[in-house]
Each structure stands twice: as C-alpha cells, then as structure tokens.
Coordinates of C-alpha atoms in Angstrom, one line a residue:
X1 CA 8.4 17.3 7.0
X2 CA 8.0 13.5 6.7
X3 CA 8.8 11.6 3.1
X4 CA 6.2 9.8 3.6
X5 CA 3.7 10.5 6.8
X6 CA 3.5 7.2 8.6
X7 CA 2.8 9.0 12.1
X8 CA -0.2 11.0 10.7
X9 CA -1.8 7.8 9.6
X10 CA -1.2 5.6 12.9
X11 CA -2.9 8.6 14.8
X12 CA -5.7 8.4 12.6
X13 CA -6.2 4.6 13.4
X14 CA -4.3 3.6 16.6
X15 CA -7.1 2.7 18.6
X16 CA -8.0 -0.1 15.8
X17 CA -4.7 -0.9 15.5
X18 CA -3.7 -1.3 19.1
X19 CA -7.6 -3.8 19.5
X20 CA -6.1 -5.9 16.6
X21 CA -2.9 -6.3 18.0
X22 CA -4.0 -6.9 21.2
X23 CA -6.6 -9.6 20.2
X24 CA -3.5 -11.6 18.6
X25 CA -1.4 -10.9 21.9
X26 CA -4.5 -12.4 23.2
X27 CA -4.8 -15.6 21.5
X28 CA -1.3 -15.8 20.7
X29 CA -1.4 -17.7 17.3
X30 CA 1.4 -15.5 16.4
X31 CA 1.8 -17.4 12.7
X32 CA -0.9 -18.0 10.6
X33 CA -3.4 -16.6 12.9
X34 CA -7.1 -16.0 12.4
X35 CA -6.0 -12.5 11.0
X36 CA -3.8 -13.9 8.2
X37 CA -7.0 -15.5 6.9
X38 CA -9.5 -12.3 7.3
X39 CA -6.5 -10.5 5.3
X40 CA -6.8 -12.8 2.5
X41 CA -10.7 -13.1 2.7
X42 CA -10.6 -9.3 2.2
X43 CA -8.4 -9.1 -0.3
X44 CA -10.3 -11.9 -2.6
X45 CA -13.4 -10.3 -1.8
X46 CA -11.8 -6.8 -3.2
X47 CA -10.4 -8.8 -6.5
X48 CA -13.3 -10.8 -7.5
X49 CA -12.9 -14.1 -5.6
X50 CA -9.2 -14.7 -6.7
X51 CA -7.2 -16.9 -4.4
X52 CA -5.2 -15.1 -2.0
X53 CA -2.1 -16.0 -0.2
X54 CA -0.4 -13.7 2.8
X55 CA 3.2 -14.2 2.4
X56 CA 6.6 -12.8 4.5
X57 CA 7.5 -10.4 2.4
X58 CA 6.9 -9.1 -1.3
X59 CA 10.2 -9.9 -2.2
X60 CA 9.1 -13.6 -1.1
X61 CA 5.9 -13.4 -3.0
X62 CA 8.0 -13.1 -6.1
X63 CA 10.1 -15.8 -5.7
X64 CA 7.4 -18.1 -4.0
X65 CA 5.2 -17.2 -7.5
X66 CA 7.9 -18.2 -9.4
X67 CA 8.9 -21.4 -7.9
X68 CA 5.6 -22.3 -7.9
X69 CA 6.0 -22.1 -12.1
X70 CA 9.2 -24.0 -11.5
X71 CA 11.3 -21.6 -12.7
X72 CA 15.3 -22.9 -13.0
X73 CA 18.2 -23.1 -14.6
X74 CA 18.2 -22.7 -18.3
X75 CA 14.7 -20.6 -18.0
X76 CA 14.5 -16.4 -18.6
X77 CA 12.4 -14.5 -17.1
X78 CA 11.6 -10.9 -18.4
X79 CA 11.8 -7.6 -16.3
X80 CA 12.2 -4.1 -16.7
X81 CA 15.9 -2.5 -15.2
X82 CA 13.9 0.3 -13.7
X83 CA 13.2 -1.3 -10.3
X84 CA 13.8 -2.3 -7.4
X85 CA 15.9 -5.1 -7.2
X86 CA 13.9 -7.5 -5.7
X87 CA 11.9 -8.4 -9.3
X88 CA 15.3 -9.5 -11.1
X89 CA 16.9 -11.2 -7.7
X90 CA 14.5 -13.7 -6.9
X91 CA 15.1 -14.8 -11.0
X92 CA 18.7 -14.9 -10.1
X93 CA 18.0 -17.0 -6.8
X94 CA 16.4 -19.5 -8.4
X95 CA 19.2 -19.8 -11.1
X96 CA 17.6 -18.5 -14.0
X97 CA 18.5 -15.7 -16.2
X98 CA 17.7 -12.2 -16.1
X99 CA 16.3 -10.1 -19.3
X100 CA 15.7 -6.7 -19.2
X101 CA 13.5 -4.7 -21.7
X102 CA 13.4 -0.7 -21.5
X103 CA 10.7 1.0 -19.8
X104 CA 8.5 4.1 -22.1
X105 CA 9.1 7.2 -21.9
X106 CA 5.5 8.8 -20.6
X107 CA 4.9 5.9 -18.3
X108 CA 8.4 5.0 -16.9
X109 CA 6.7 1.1 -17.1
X110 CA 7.5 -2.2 -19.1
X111 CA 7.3 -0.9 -22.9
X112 CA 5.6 -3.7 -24.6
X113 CA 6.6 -2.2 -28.3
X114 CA 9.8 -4.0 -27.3
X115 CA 8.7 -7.3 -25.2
X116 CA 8.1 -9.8 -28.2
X117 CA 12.0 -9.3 -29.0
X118 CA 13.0 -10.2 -25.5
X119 CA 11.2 -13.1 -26.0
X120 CA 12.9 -16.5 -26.8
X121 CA 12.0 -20.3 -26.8
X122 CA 13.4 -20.1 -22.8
X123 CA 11.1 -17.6 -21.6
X124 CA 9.5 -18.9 -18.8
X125 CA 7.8 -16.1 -17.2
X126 CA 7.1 -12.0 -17.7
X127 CA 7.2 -9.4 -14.6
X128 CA 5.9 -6.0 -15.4
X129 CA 6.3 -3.5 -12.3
X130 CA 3.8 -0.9 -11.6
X131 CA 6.1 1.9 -11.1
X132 CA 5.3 4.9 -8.7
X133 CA 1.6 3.9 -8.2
X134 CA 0.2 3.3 -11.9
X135 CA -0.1 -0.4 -13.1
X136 CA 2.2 -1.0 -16.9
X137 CA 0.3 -1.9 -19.8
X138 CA -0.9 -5.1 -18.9
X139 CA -3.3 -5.2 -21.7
X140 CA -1.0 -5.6 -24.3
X141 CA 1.7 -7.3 -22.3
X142 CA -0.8 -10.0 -21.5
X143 CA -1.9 -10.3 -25.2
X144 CA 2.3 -10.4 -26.3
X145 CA 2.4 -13.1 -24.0
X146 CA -0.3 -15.1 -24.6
X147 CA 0.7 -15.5 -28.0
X148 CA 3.9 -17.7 -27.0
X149 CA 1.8 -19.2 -23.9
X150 CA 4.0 -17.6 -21.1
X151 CA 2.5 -16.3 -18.4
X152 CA 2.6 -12.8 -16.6
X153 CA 3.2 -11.6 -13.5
X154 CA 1.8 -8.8 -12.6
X155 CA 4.3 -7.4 -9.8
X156 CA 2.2 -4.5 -7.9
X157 CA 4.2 -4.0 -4.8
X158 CA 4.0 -0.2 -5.8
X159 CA 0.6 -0.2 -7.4
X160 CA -1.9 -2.1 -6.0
X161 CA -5.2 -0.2 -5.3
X162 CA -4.8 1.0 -8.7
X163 CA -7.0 -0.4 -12.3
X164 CA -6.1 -0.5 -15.6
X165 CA -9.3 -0.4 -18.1
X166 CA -11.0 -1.0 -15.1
X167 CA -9.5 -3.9 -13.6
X168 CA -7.8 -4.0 -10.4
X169 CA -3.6 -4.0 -10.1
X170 CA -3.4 -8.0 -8.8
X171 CA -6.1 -9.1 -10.3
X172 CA -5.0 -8.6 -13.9
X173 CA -2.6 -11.5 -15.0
X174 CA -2.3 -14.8 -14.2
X175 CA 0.0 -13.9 -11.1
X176 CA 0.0 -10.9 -9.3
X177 CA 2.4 -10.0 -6.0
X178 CA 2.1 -6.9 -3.9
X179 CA 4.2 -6.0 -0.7
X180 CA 3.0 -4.8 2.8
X181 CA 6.4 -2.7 3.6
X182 CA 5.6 0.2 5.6
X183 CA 5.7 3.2 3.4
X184 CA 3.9 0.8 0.7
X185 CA 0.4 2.5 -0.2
X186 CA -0.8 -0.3 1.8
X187 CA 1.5 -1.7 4.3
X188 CA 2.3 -2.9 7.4
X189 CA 5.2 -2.1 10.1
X190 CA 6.9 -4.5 9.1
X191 CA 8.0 -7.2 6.0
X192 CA 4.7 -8.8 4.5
X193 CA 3.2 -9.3 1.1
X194 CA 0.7 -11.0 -0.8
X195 CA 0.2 -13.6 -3.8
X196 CA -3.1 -12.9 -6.3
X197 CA -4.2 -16.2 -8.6
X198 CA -7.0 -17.3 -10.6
X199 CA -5.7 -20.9 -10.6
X200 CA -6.5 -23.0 -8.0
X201 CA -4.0 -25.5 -8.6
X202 CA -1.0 -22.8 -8.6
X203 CA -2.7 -21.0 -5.4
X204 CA -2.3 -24.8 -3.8
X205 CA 1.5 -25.3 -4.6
X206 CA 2.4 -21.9 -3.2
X207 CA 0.2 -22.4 -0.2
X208 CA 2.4 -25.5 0.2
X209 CA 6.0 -23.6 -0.9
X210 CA 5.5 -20.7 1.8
X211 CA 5.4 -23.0 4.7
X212 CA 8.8 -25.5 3.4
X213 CA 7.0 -26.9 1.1
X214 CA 4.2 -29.2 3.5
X215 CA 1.2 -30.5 2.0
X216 CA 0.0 -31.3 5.4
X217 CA 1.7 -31.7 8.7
X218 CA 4.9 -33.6 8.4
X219 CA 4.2 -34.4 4.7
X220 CA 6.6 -32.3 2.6
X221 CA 6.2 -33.4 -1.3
X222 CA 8.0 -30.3 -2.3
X223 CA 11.4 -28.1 -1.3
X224 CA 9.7 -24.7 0.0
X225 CA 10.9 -22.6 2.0
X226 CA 9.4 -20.3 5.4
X227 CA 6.9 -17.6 3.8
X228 CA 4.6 -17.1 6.2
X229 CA 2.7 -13.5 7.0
X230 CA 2.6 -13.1 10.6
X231 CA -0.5 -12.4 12.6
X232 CA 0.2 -8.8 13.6
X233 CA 1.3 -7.9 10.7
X234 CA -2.3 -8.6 9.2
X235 CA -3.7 -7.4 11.2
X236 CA -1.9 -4.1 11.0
X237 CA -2.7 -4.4 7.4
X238 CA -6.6 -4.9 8.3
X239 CA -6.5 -1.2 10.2
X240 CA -5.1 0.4 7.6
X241 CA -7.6 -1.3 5.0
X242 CA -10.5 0.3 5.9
X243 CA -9.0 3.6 5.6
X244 CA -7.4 2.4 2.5
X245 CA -9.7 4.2 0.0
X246 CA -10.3 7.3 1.5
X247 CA -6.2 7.3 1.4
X248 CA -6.4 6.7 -2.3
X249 CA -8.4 9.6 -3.0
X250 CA -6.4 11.6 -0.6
X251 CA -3.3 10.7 -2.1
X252 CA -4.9 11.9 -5.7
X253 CA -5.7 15.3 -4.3
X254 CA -2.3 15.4 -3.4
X255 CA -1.1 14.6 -7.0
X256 CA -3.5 17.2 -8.3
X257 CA -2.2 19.9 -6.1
X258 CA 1.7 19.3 -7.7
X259 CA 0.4 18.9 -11.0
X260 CA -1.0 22.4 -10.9
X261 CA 1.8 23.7 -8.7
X262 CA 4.4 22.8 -11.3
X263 CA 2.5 22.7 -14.6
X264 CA 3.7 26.3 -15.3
X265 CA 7.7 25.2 -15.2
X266 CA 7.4 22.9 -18.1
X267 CA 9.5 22.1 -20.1
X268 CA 12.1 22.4 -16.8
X269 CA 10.2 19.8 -15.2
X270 CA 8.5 16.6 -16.6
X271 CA 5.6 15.7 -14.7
X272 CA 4.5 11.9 -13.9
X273 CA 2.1 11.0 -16.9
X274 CA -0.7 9.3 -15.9
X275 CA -1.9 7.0 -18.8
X276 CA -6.1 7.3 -19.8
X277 CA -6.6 3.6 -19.4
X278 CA -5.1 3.9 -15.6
X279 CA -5.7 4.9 -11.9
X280 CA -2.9 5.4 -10.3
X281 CA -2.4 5.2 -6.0
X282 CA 0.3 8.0 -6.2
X283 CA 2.8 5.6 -4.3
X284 CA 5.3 8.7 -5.1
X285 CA 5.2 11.1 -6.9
X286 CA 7.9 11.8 -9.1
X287 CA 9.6 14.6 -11.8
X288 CA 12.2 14.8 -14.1
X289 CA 14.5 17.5 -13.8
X290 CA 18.0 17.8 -15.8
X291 CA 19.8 18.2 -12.0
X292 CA 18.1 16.0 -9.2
X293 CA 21.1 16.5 -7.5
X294 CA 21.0 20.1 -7.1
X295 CA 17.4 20.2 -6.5
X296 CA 17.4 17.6 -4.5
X297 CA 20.5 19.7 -2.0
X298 CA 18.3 22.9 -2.7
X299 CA 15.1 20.8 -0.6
X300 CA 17.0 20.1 1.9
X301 CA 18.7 23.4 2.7
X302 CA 14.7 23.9 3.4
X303 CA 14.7 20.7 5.2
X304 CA 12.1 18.9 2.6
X305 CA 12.9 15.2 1.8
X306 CA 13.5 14.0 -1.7
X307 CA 14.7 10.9 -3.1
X308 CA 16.1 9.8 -6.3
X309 CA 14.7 6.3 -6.7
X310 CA 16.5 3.4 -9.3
X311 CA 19.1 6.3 -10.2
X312 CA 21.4 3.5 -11.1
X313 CA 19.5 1.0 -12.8
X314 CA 19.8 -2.6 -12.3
X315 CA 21.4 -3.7 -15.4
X316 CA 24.3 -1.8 -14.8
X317 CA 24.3 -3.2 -11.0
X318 CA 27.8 -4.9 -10.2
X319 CA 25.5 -8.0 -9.5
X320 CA 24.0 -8.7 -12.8
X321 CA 27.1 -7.5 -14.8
X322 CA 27.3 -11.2 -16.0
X323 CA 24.6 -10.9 -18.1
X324 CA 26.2 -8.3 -20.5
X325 CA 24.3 -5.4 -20.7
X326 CA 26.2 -1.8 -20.8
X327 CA 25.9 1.9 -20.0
X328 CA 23.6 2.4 -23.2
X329 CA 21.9 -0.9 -23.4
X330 CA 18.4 0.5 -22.4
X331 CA 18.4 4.3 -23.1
X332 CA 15.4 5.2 -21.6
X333 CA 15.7 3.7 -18.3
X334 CA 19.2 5.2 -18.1
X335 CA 17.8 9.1 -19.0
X336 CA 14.9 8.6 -16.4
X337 CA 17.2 7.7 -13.9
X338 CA 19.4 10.2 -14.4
X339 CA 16.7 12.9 -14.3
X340 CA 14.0 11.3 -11.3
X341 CA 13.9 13.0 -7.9
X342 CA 10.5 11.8 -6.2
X343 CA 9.0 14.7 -3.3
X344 CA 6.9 14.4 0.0
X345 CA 3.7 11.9 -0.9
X346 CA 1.4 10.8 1.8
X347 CA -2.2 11.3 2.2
X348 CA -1.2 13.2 4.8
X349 CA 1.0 15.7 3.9
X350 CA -0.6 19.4 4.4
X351 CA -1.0 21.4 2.0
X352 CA 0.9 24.3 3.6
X353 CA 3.8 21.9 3.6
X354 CA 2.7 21.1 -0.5
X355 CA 3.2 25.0 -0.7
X356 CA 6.3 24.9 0.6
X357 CA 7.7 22.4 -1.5
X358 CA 5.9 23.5 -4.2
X359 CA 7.5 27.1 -3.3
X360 CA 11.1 26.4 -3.2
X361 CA 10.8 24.0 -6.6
X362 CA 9.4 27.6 -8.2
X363 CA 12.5 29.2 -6.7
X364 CA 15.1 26.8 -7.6
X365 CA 14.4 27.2 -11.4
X366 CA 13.3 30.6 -11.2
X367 CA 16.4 32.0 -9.7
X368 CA 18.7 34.0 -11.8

C-alpha cells in the first residue's frame, strides 16, 4: 500500500504526460518554455485573472514573495510553529525574525484570536499555512491585518484547490504561494511552485527576482536570485491539471469513507475538523491519537504507511532556538504534535485497502 498513490495517477495520464514532455524535448526551451506560460495562463484563469508567476520551488515562492516586500533585518514576519519548515526559513534567510503564534485546536491552522498580540510596530508581513488540505482563517486574519496595513500571505503549498467562504486558496490575500512537490495535491515530479498576486507592480518585481533579479536582458536593477519553473515540470503540472478536479472530489470520498470508518472510536480518536466556511483538498488526512507511536508500529506490522507530520514543532527546532521560545510556549501546537499520525490519502487508494486500514485502526483500540 502506497502513502500516497503517485503510480495510480501517472497510469491514469501517461500518455498526456509523455506528449507534453516530448513536445518540450522537441523544442527544447528547457527554461521558461511555452509551457511555463500556459501553466500560469491556467492558473490566472482558475483565480480570477490574478497574476501568476511559475517559480523553482515553493520554498522559493516564499522567499521570492517576501523579497519582493523587501523583507530584512530588523523586520518580523508572523507564522504558525506547526509546519513545515520552509514558511519560517526563508524569514530567517532573509535576516529577519521569526514569530510564532499557536495554531486552534479544531483546525490545527493560524489561530487569529491570538495574531493581533504577535503583532508589533516591526511586522512586516503574515504567513498563514493551510495545513492538511483546508485553507486557515483568512477572513479574519486578513481583516487583523489590515487594520495595522501589513499584508498576508496566504502560503497554500498544502491547500490550494481548496475555498474559504467561497474564494479560492491563492487567490485570497494579497500574496498567495503553492508548491508543485510530487505528493502535493497538485504537483509535479519534481521541485516547482507558484506565486498568486493582485498587484501588478509586486507580480513585476518578482518576475524580475526569480530570474537574478533582470529587468531585461543584461539589465539587473535588483539582487534576485535563479527561480525559474522548468518546462517539463509544467508541463507535468498541465497533465495532472485536467484531472485535477475529478482528484479533488475523489480525494473527498476518500475523507468521507474514514470519517465514517472511525466516527464510532471517538473520543480515542480525534478526527480532522473541517471548518463550515471551508473546502478542503484532503492533502492528508490526519487523527489524533494519545500514542501515534504505537499505532503508527501497529500499521506497519500490517504493512500500512503512516506518518507523523511536524511532531516536533519548529519553535523548539535547534535552528530557531535563538528566538526564545520553550517546550510550553505554544501549547496547542505542542499537544497536536504529540498526538498526529496522518494515514494512506490519494485519490487513488482503494477502498478495500481503506478497509484495511480502517480495520486494523478498529483493532488497535479495540483490543483488550
């Protein structure tokens, strides 16, 4: 049984895939290719007309968004501790400081009850996270923020697909990043992401940072740096997009079947929470259990995959243990991560394999 079912989904679409691929072998603009453009074209198209830039990696679409806000040295920038750790990094690239608000405890995303504390006269920027496939709650984060004039970035890597009161993950905020890493709901097979904007002069400076910083060739009025999507990446991306939806409602189906799998071993298990306003794309699907560690070795005596994602959270990484936060500083994230073990999501995983999973979950907290 596969984590996540990338085979199942290339047999679905190899023949587009291996015509796309080909077509760039064929006119071999490896870098910023014809594809690169028809990715972004797509992509605008699906988020109302924003401008849309294809970028090297998601992790690059972060830092690329937040030089082009000229983020530096004396600035903070606001993140949740639940994540991966390329939201806070590219904040501590660019030399300015990390702060960390707690996450809630339904949502497992940017609590915004607590954001106007984190706030100071130094806050340049704020990065929600749309953890597990469901976007946070950019409606009130965005209204927080506007209040001080500091503006959000909506970072979507694991929820883009996905609304909240109707409006698409990227398309929310000011900024929005996504990533194209493979087992991303939409990704690619290899590094790749994406940059959302409704400003046109911002979408021009970051066209300008992700290839070092030129304006036009040999004219470089800016320090950038190399950020560019490669051709077949896109257009591994474009295969995948038109199956994109389906996958989407696939992937809910899949949801549905664990929710009503498991629903009988609360209070044992806490289910993901999908809030009302929200769609989610089921990136993983994750439950809280008092020992992920023995269900997770339980699994695998079956030979099911499980992982236990931000289990140490990033405020009490060696890395960032300059910036003074302690075992206890953000209660919540710490109690999520000690409890999260995410199963098998794909849109492809079978539901005799669900059963299974399903089946030995029943037996671990059932057994005597």
């Amino acid at each position: 049984m596969q984590f996540i079912d990338l085979k199942a989904q290339q047999e679905r679409i190899r023949e587009d895939i291996d015509q796309r691929i080909a077509a760039v072998l064929d006119h071999g603009q490896y870098i910023l290719g014809p594809e690169v453009r028809e990715l972004e074209s797509v992509l605008s198209d699906f988020l109302g007309g924003r401008h849309v830039l294809g970028v090297s990696s998601g992790t690059d679409a972060l830092l690329i968004a937040l030089m082009a806000l000229d983020i530096g040295p004396g600035d903070e920038v606001i993140t949740i501790p639940y994540t991966w750790i390329s939201t806070a990094e590219v904040i501590a690239l660019l030399g300015a400081r990390v702060v960390f608000v707690d996450i809630e405890k339904d949502s497992w995303n940017m609590d915004p009850k607590l954001l106007a504390g984190a706030i100071t006269d130094r806050t340049k920027a704020i990065i929600p996270v749309g953890i597990y496939g469901q976007p946070a709650n950019m409606r009130e984060i965005t209204k927080i923020a506007d209040q001080s004039g500091i503006p959000v970035m909506e970072d979507s890597a694991q929820c883009f697909g996905a609304s909240h009161h109707g409006e698409k993950s990227g398309g929310i905020t000011k900024i929005g990043t996504t990533s194209f890493f493979p087992s991303k709901p939409l990704g690619g097979y290899g590094d790749g992401g994406a940059i959302f904007t409704d400003d046109a002069e911002l979408a021009e400076k970051m066209r300008w940072i992700h290839i070092h910083g030129q304006s036009e060739k040999h004219t470089h009025p800016i320090v950038g740096l190399n950020g560019r999507l490669d051709s077949i990446q896109a257009a591994v991306v474009l295969a995948k997009w038109s199956i994109f939806a389906d996958e989407i409602e696939l992937r809910q189906k899949v949801a549905d079947r664990y929710n009503e799998g498991l629903g009988a071993l609360s209070p044992r298990i806490t289910l993901p929470c999908l809030q009302p306003e929200n769609t989610s794309v089921w990136a993983q699907y994750t439950i809280l259990v008092d020992d992920p560690g023995a269900l997770q070795q339980h699994l695998s005596e079956s030979s099911i995959p499980s992982v236990s994602y931000y289990c140490k959270p990033l405020h009490l990484q060696p890395v960032f243990e300059s910036l003074g936060y302690q075992e206890g500083s953000f209660p919540v994230t710490e109690q999520i991560g000690k409890q999260c073990i995410s199963l098998p999501m794909s849109p492809y995983l079978s539901e005799e394999d669900q059963t299974l999973v399903i089946s030995e979950i029943q037996k671990f907290f059932n057994r005597s």
